[in-house]
PDB file of C-alpha atoms in Angstrom:
ATOM      1  CA  UNK A  14     143.405  60.120 208.654  1.00 47.00           C
ATOM      2  CA  UNK A  15     144.525  59.299 205.628  1.00 49.00           C
ATOM      3  CA  UNK A  16     141.550  58.116 202.816  1.00 49.00           C
ATOM      4  CA  UNK A  17     142.087  55.115 201.169  1.00 51.00           C
ATOM      5  CA  UNK A  18     141.092  54.849 198.233  1.00 52.00           C
ATOM      6  CA  UNK A  19     137.281  53.869 196.881  1.00 48.00           C
ATOM      7  CA  UNK A  20     138.523  52.595 193.486  1.00 46.00           C
ATOM      8  CA  UNK A  21     138.307  49.378 193.402  1.00 44.00           C
ATOM      9  CA  UNK A  22     134.866  48.163 191.017  1.00 43.00           C
ATOM     10  CA  UNK A  23     133.274  45.136 191.207  1.00 38.00           C
ATOM     11  CA  UNK A  24     134.954  42.009 190.651  1.00 40.00           C
ATOM     12  CA  UNK A  25     134.679  40.818 188.125  1.00 42.00           C
ATOM     13  CA  UNK A  26     137.082  38.400 185.562  1.00 44.00           C
ATOM     14  CA  UNK A  27     137.868  39.613 182.529  1.00 49.00           C
ATOM     15  CA  UNK A  28     138.636  38.126 179.365  1.00 62.00           C
ATOM     16  CA  UNK A  29     142.305  37.721 177.781  1.00 64.00           C
ATOM     17  CA  UNK A  30     140.724  40.435 175.484  1.00 66.00           C
ATOM     18  CA  UNK A  31     139.416  42.893 178.040  1.00 66.00           C
ATOM     19  CA  UNK A  32     142.945  41.954 180.572  1.00 78.00           C
ATOM     20  CA  UNK A  33     145.142  42.835 177.692  1.00 81.00           C
ATOM     21  CA  UNK A  34     143.359  46.590 176.438  1.00 79.00           C
ATOM     22  CA  UNK A  35     143.488  46.805 180.215  1.00 82.00           C
ATOM     23  CA  UNK A  36     147.140  46.225 180.259  1.00 83.00           C
ATOM     24  CA  UNK A  37     147.673  48.917 176.689  1.00 82.00           C
ATOM     25  CA  UNK A  38     145.349  51.051 177.894  1.00 80.00           C
ATOM     26  CA  UNK A  39     147.077  51.655 181.277  1.00 83.00           C
ATOM     27  CA  UNK A  40     150.539  51.747 180.059  1.00 83.00           C
ATOM     28  CA  UNK A  41     150.144  54.574 177.967  1.00 81.00           C
ATOM     29  CA  UNK A  42     148.519  56.716 180.988  1.00 79.00           C
ATOM     30  CA  UNK A  43     150.352  59.129 183.843  1.00 81.00           C
ATOM     31  CA  UNK A  44     149.310  56.852 186.218  1.00 82.00           C
ATOM     32  CA  UNK A  45     149.928  53.463 185.356  1.00 84.00           C
ATOM     33  CA  UNK A  46     149.703  51.488 188.712  1.00 88.00           C
ATOM     34  CA  UNK A  47     147.064  53.540 189.849  1.00 85.00           C
ATOM     35  CA  UNK A  48     145.543  52.556 186.144  1.00 85.00           C
ATOM     36  CA  UNK A  49     145.618  48.944 186.731  1.00 84.00           C
ATOM     37  CA  UNK A  50     144.721  48.960 190.588  1.00 86.00           C
ATOM     38  CA  UNK A  51     141.246  50.457 189.289  1.00 85.00           C
ATOM     39  CA  UNK A  52     140.518  49.237 186.861  1.00 82.00           C
ATOM     40  CA  UNK A  53     142.317  45.741 186.554  1.00 82.00           C
ATOM     41  CA  UNK A  54     138.879  44.372 187.453  1.00 80.00           C
ATOM     42  CA  UNK A  55     136.917  45.766 185.096  1.00 78.00           C
ATOM     43  CA  UNK A  56     134.895  43.683 182.253  1.00 75.00           C
ATOM     44  CA  UNK A  57     136.137  46.177 179.356  1.00 73.00           C
ATOM     45  CA  UNK A  58     135.494  44.881 175.717  1.00 74.00           C
ATOM     46  CA  UNK A  59     136.587  48.186 173.959  1.00 79.00           C
ATOM     47  CA  UNK A  60     138.038  51.282 175.042  1.00 79.00           C
ATOM     48  CA  UNK A  61     133.962  53.219 175.814  1.00 81.00           C
ATOM     49  CA  UNK A  62     133.497  51.128 178.246  1.00 83.00           C
ATOM     50  CA  UNK A  63     137.001  51.560 179.878  1.00 83.00           C
ATOM     51  CA  UNK A  64     136.737  55.319 179.580  1.00 86.00           C
ATOM     52  CA  UNK A  65     133.457  55.143 181.554  1.00 88.00           C
ATOM     53  CA  UNK A  66     134.489  52.515 184.054  1.00 88.00           C
ATOM     54  CA  UNK A  67     137.929  55.407 183.985  1.00 88.00           C
ATOM     55  CA  UNK A  68     135.118  57.676 185.431  1.00 91.00           C
ATOM     56  CA  UNK A  69     132.704  54.830 187.432  1.00 91.00           C
ATOM     57  CA  UNK A  70     135.881  54.734 189.056  1.00 90.00           C
ATOM     58  CA  UNK A  71     136.303  58.943 189.963  1.00 91.00           C
ATOM     59  CA  UNK A  72     132.606  58.622 191.080  1.00 93.00           C
ATOM     60  CA  UNK A  73     133.730  56.660 194.171  1.00 92.00           C
ATOM     61  CA  UNK A  74     136.927  57.980 195.079  1.00 92.00           C
ATOM     62  CA  UNK A  75     134.955  61.745 194.828  1.00 93.00           C
ATOM     63  CA  UNK A  76     132.258  59.467 196.685  1.00 93.00           C
ATOM     64  CA  UNK A  77     134.423  58.566 199.378  1.00 93.00           C
ATOM     65  CA  UNK A  78     136.287  62.333 200.330  1.00 94.00           C
ATOM     66  CA  UNK A  79     133.202  63.674 200.066  1.00 94.00           C
ATOM     67  CA  UNK A  80     132.856  60.794 203.362  1.00 94.00           C
ATOM     68  CA  UNK A  81     135.853  62.565 204.655  1.00 93.00           C
ATOM     69  CA  UNK A  82     135.138  65.663 204.416  1.00 94.00           C
ATOM     70  CA  UNK A  83     132.162  65.323 206.823  1.00 93.00           C
ATOM     71  CA  UNK A  84     134.068  63.630 209.313  1.00 92.00           C
ATOM     72  CA  UNK A  85     136.290  66.011 209.259  1.00 92.00           C
ATOM     73  CA  UNK A  86     133.565  68.838 209.748  1.00 92.00           C
ATOM     74  CA  UNK A  87     133.081  67.271 213.571  1.00 91.00           C
ATOM     75  CA  UNK A  88     136.693  67.887 214.606  1.00 84.00           C
ATOM     76  CA  UNK A  89     138.145  70.854 212.937  1.00 80.00           C
ATOM     77  CA  UNK A  90     137.822  74.674 214.982  1.00 87.00           C
ATOM     78  CA  UNK A  91     135.535  76.661 212.674  1.00 88.00           C
ATOM     79  CA  UNK A  92     137.431  78.943 210.774  1.00 86.00           C
ATOM     80  CA  UNK A  93     139.053  75.295 208.999  1.00 89.00           C
ATOM     81  CA  UNK A  94     134.774  74.123 208.866  1.00 92.00           C
ATOM     82  CA  UNK A  95     133.718  77.433 206.818  1.00 93.00           C
ATOM     83  CA  UNK A  96     137.052  76.247 204.542  1.00 94.00           C
ATOM     84  CA  UNK A  97     135.992  72.482 204.249  1.00 95.00           C
ATOM     85  CA  UNK A  98     132.473  73.690 203.888  1.00 95.00           C
ATOM     86  CA  UNK A  99     133.448  74.970 201.097  1.00 95.00           C
ATOM     87  CA  UNK A 100     135.355  71.690 199.788  1.00 95.00           C
ATOM     88  CA  UNK A 101     132.100  70.114 200.117  1.00 95.00           C
ATOM     89  CA  UNK A 102     130.573  72.632 197.558  1.00 96.00           C
ATOM     90  CA  UNK A 103     132.964  72.093 195.407  1.00 95.00           C
ATOM     91  CA  UNK A 104     133.330  68.439 195.434  1.00 95.00           C
ATOM     92  CA  UNK A 105     129.721  68.097 195.222  1.00 95.00           C
ATOM     93  CA  UNK A 106     129.902  71.002 191.784  1.00 96.00           C
ATOM     94  CA  UNK A 107     133.047  67.890 191.234  1.00 95.00           C
ATOM     95  CA  UNK A 108     130.492  64.865 191.191  1.00 96.00           C
ATOM     96  CA  UNK A 109     128.123  66.328 189.008  1.00 97.00           C
ATOM     97  CA  UNK A 110     130.249  67.612 186.397  1.00 96.00           C
ATOM     98  CA  UNK A 111     131.908  64.044 186.270  1.00 95.00           C
ATOM     99  CA  UNK A 112     128.061  62.630 185.950  1.00 96.00           C
ATOM    100  CA  UNK A 113     127.586  64.927 183.104  1.00 96.00           C
ATOM    101  CA  UNK A 114     131.107  63.542 181.290  1.00 93.00           C
ATOM    102  CA  UNK A 115     129.903  59.498 181.518  1.00 93.00           C
ATOM    103  CA  UNK A 116     126.272  61.142 180.197  1.00 95.00           C
ATOM    104  CA  UNK A 117     127.931  63.132 177.209  1.00 92.00           C
ATOM    105  CA  UNK A 118     130.528  59.060 177.331  1.00 89.00           C
ATOM    106  CA  UNK A 119     127.504  57.680 176.943  1.00 90.00           C
ATOM    107  CA  UNK A 120     125.951  59.685 173.865  1.00 91.00           C
ATOM    108  CA  UNK A 121     129.901  60.170 172.630  1.00 85.00           C
ATOM    109  CA  UNK A 122     129.707  64.191 172.633  1.00 87.00           C
ATOM    110  CA  UNK A 123     133.470  63.901 173.795  1.00 84.00           C
ATOM    111  CA  UNK A 124     134.367  68.040 173.775  1.00 86.00           C
ATOM    112  CA  UNK A 125     131.649  67.660 176.134  1.00 91.00           C
ATOM    113  CA  UNK A 126     133.278  65.156 178.108  1.00 89.00           C
ATOM    114  CA  UNK A 127     136.834  67.408 178.653  1.00 87.00           C
ATOM    115  CA  UNK A 128     134.214  70.060 179.584  1.00 92.00           C
ATOM    116  CA  UNK A 129     133.389  67.990 182.515  1.00 93.00           C
ATOM    117  CA  UNK A 130     136.415  67.013 183.815  1.00 91.00           C
ATOM    118  CA  UNK A 131     138.102  69.726 183.355  1.00 91.00           C
ATOM    119  CA  UNK A 132     135.585  71.725 186.172  1.00 94.00           C
ATOM    120  CA  UNK A 133     136.245  68.777 188.130  1.00 93.00           C
ATOM    121  CA  UNK A 134     139.695  69.161 187.777  1.00 91.00           C
ATOM    122  CA  UNK A 135     139.357  72.407 188.828  1.00 94.00           C
ATOM    123  CA  UNK A 136     136.935  72.489 191.439  1.00 93.00           C
ATOM    124  CA  UNK A 137     139.560  69.826 193.595  1.00 90.00           C
ATOM    125  CA  UNK A 138     141.726  72.256 192.668  1.00 92.00           C
ATOM    126  CA  UNK A 139     139.965  75.041 194.610  1.00 94.00           C
ATOM    127  CA  UNK A 140     139.039  73.809 197.189  1.00 92.00           C
ATOM    128  CA  UNK A 141     143.305  73.021 197.626  1.00 91.00           C
ATOM    129  CA  UNK A 142     143.426  76.573 197.264  1.00 92.00           C
ATOM    130  CA  UNK A 143     140.978  78.296 199.803  1.00 92.00           C
ATOM    131  CA  UNK A 144     143.444  77.071 202.625  1.00 90.00           C
ATOM    132  CA  UNK A 145     146.429  79.583 201.952  1.00 84.00           C
ATOM    133  CA  UNK A 146     148.418  77.251 203.477  1.00 82.00           C
ATOM    134  CA  UNK A 147     148.501  73.425 205.352  1.00 83.00           C
ATOM    135  CA  UNK A 148     145.246  71.726 204.335  1.00 88.00           C
ATOM    136  CA  UNK A 149     143.961  68.983 205.883  1.00 91.00           C
ATOM    137  CA  UNK A 150     142.873  67.668 201.957  1.00 91.00           C
ATOM    138  CA  UNK A 151     145.772  67.727 200.308  1.00 91.00           C
ATOM    139  CA  UNK A 152     146.504  63.821 200.397  1.00 91.00           C
ATOM    140  CA  UNK A 153     142.856  63.193 199.135  1.00 90.00           C
ATOM    141  CA  UNK A 154     142.709  65.914 196.153  1.00 88.00           C
ATOM    142  CA  UNK A 155     145.211  64.593 194.761  1.00 89.00           C
ATOM    143  CA  UNK A 156     144.433  61.514 194.816  1.00 88.00           C
ATOM    144  CA  UNK A 157     140.937  62.554 193.640  1.00 88.00           C
ATOM    145  CA  UNK A 158     142.748  64.609 191.537  1.00 87.00           C
ATOM    146  CA  UNK A 159     145.191  61.192 190.017  1.00 88.00           C
ATOM    147  CA  UNK A 160     141.712  59.666 188.822  1.00 86.00           C
ATOM    148  CA  UNK A 161     140.185  62.889 186.960  1.00 86.00           C
ATOM    149  CA  UNK A 162     143.664  63.094 185.214  1.00 84.00           C
ATOM    150  CA  UNK A 163     142.910  59.130 184.269  1.00 83.00           C
ATOM    151  CA  UNK A 164     139.134  59.861 183.866  1.00 83.00           C
ATOM    152  CA  UNK A 165     140.412  62.812 181.247  1.00 80.00           C
ATOM    153  CA  UNK A 166     142.529  60.882 179.580  1.00 79.00           C
ATOM    154  CA  UNK A 167     140.088  57.708 178.913  1.00 67.00           C
ATOM    155  CA  UNK A 168     138.749  59.692 175.825  1.00 56.00           C
ATOM    156  CA  UNK A 169     142.268  59.815 174.058  1.00 60.00           C
ATOM    157  CA  UNK A 170     141.524  55.880 174.724  1.00 56.00           C
ATOM    158  CA  UNK A 171     138.764  56.244 172.286  1.00 55.00           C
ATOM    159  CA  UNK A 172     141.657  58.742 170.010  1.00 46.00           C
ATOM    160  CA  UNK A 173     139.364  61.774 170.219  1.00 42.00           C
ATOM    161  CA  UNK A 174     142.469  64.236 171.025  1.00 38.00           C
ATOM    162  CA  UNK A 175     141.292  67.070 173.183  1.00 39.00           C
ATOM    163  CA  UNK A 176     143.452  70.149 174.703  1.00 38.00           C
ATOM    164  CA  UNK A 177     146.423  69.531 177.298  1.00 42.00           C
ATOM    165  CA  UNK A 178     144.891  68.847 180.532  1.00 42.00           C
ATOM    166  CA  UNK A 179     146.570  72.065 182.241  1.00 43.00           C
ATOM    167  CA  UNK A 180     149.254  71.412 185.425  1.00 45.00           C
ATOM    168  CA  UNK A 181     147.717  72.314 188.800  1.00 45.00           C
ATOM    169  CA  UNK A 182     149.962  72.887 191.327  1.00 47.00           C
ATOM    170  CA  UNK A 183     148.756  71.002 194.707  1.00 41.00           C
ATOM    171  CA  UNK A 184     150.128  72.424 198.488  1.00 40.00           C
ATOM    172  CA  UNK A 185     152.170  70.528 200.745  1.00 35.00           C
ATOM    173  CA  UNK A 186     151.524  69.895 204.117  1.00 33.00           C
TER     174      UNK A 186
END
């Protein structure tokens, strides 16, 4: 079962200014199409609210992956269930770190935004690494990783420079 991205935020009709901001911002990201799809309907008046929307989209996608893990656990062998249990725990940590990053964004503590987002990325990579071979989570981990990278880039929209995001290698099935 392929997880469908769950990144559509509440449909609002963005103003021309918001639409222009989204277009200009998404053009600068690593995942332009994902950015436009996830944030295209955000009514973002400024880069701060757009960054918050990116974190919200990441949270929604993480929730969808967590649900899929629970579904997979019902139909897999015991050894895979243990690995999925580990993934579930890692995704819970990742989502807590995205919430932490969102609170840090609101408080304008940008170094904590960076810490929360990079920790979330590490947790999703650890889920993938736990399979040491073919993983039923590869597509979902990649999908969430794309959202995390998008969220990671959002503080840069605020003209804050962080350390370079580590590159994560993904195993293919």
